[in-house]
XYZ file of C-alpha atoms in Angstrom:
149
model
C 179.687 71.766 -142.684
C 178.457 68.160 -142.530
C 177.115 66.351 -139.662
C 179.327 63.241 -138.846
C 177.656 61.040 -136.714
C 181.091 58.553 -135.828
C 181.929 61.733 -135.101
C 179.452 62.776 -132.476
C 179.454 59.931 -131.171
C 183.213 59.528 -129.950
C 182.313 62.904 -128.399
C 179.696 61.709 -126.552
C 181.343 58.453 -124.973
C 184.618 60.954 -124.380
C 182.056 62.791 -122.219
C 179.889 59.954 -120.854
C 182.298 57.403 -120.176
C 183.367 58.622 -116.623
C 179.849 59.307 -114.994
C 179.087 56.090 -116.166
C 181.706 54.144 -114.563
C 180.549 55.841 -111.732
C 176.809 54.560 -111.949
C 178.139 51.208 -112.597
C 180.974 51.472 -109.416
C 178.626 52.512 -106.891
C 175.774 49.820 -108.227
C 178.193 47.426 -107.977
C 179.035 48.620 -104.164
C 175.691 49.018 -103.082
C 174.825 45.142 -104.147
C 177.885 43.454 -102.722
C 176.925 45.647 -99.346
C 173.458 43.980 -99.392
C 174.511 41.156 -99.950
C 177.339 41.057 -97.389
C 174.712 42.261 -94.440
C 171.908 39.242 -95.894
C 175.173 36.980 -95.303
C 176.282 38.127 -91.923
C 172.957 39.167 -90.630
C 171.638 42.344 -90.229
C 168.943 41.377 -87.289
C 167.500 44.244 -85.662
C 168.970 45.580 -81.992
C 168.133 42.658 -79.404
C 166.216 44.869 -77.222
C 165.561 43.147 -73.713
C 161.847 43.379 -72.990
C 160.358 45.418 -69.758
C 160.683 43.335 -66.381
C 162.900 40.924 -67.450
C 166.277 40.765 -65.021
C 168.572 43.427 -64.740
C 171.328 44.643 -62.366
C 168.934 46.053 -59.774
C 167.996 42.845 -58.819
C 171.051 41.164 -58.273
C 172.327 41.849 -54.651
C 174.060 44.799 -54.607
C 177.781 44.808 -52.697
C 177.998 46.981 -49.473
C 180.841 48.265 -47.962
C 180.590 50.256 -44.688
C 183.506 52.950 -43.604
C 184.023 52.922 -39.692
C 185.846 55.146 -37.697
C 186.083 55.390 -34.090
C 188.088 56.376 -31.081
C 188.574 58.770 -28.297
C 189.124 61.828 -30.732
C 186.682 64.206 -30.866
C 187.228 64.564 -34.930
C 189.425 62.913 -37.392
C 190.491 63.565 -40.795
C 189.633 60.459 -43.448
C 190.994 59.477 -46.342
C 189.248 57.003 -48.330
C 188.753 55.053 -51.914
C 185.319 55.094 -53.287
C 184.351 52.385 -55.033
C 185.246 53.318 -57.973
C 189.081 53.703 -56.686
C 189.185 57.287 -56.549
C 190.447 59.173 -53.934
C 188.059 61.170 -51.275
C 188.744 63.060 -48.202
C 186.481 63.789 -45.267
C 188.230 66.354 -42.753
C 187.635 66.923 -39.015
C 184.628 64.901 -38.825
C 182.781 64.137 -35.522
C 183.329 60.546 -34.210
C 182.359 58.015 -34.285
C 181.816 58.239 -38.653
C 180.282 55.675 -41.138
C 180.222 55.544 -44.317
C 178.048 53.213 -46.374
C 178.294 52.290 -50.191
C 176.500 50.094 -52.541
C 177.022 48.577 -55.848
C 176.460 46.074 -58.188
C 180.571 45.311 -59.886
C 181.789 42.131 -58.602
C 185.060 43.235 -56.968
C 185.982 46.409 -55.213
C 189.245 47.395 -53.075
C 188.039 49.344 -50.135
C 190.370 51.497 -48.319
C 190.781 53.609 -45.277
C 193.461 56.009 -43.902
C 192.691 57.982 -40.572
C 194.318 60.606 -38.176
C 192.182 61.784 -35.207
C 193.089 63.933 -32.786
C 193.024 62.289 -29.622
C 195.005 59.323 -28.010
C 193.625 56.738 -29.531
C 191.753 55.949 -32.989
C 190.226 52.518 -35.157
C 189.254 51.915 -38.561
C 187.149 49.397 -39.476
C 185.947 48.130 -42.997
C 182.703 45.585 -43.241
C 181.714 44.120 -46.552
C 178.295 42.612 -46.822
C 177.939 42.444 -43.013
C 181.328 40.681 -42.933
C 184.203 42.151 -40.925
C 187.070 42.270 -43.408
C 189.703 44.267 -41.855
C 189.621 46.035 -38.101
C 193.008 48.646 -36.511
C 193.349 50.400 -33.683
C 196.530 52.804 -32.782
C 197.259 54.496 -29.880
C 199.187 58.047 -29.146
C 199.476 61.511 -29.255
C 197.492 62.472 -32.980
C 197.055 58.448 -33.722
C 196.593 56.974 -37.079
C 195.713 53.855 -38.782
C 194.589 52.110 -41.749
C 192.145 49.411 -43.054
C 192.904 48.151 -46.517
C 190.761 44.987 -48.069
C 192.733 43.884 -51.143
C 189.837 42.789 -52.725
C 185.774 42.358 -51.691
């Protein structure tokens, strides 16, 4: 038996020829990715240095919860300021609530039932009266809504 060396060597490029392709494919990938970022910029994370301005010392937005009347408790529904629903039952009147925060626009929002003759809601954003109800009778309610603060 004679050593062919065409022939060893079609055996070796039948054997090499895929591996290869996949040097050359992921090369090729890895240079047109550099490239791309040295194109589009691939600046480090802006990071916002210590003491410079941030949320905190903007003025935050308050919004105060009243509830008054000649009840001696009422039940309260109410909207945090995040929207969600809350409920505060058979508390002593008169009751405030206060809440802070920094979002530009909230939608307070007040439902109450006392048990007495006579009962008032009132909702104050940033020391401004936005929406005041009283009701009279036998287990009054009311409501204060502020469509938007």
């Amino acid at each position: 038996m004679s050593f062919d060396p065409e022939a060893a060597a079609v055996n070796v490029l039948k054997r090499a020829w895929l591996p290869a392709l996949v040097v050359v494919a992921v090369t090729i990938g890895a240079v047109s990715v550099a490239h791309l970022r040295s194109v589009f910029g691939s600046d480090g994370a802006v990071v916002t240095p210590v003491g410079s301005d941030t949320a905190q010392k903007f003025n935050p937005k308050v919004v105060v919860y009243e509830v008054f009347g000649t009840a001696g408790t009422a039940t309260v529904n109410y909207t945090d300021l995040a929207g969600l629903p809350q409920r505060a039952a058979d508390v002593p009147l008169p009751w405030t609530l206060r809440l802070e925060t920094t979002v530009p626009s909230v939608q307070p929002n007040l439902v109450v039932q006392g048990d007495g003759q006579s009962i008032g809601c009132r909702v104050t954003v940033d020391d401004e009266v936005k929406d005041e109800r009283t009701a009279h009778g036998v287990n009054a309610a009311t409501y204060c809504l502020v469509k938007a603060a």
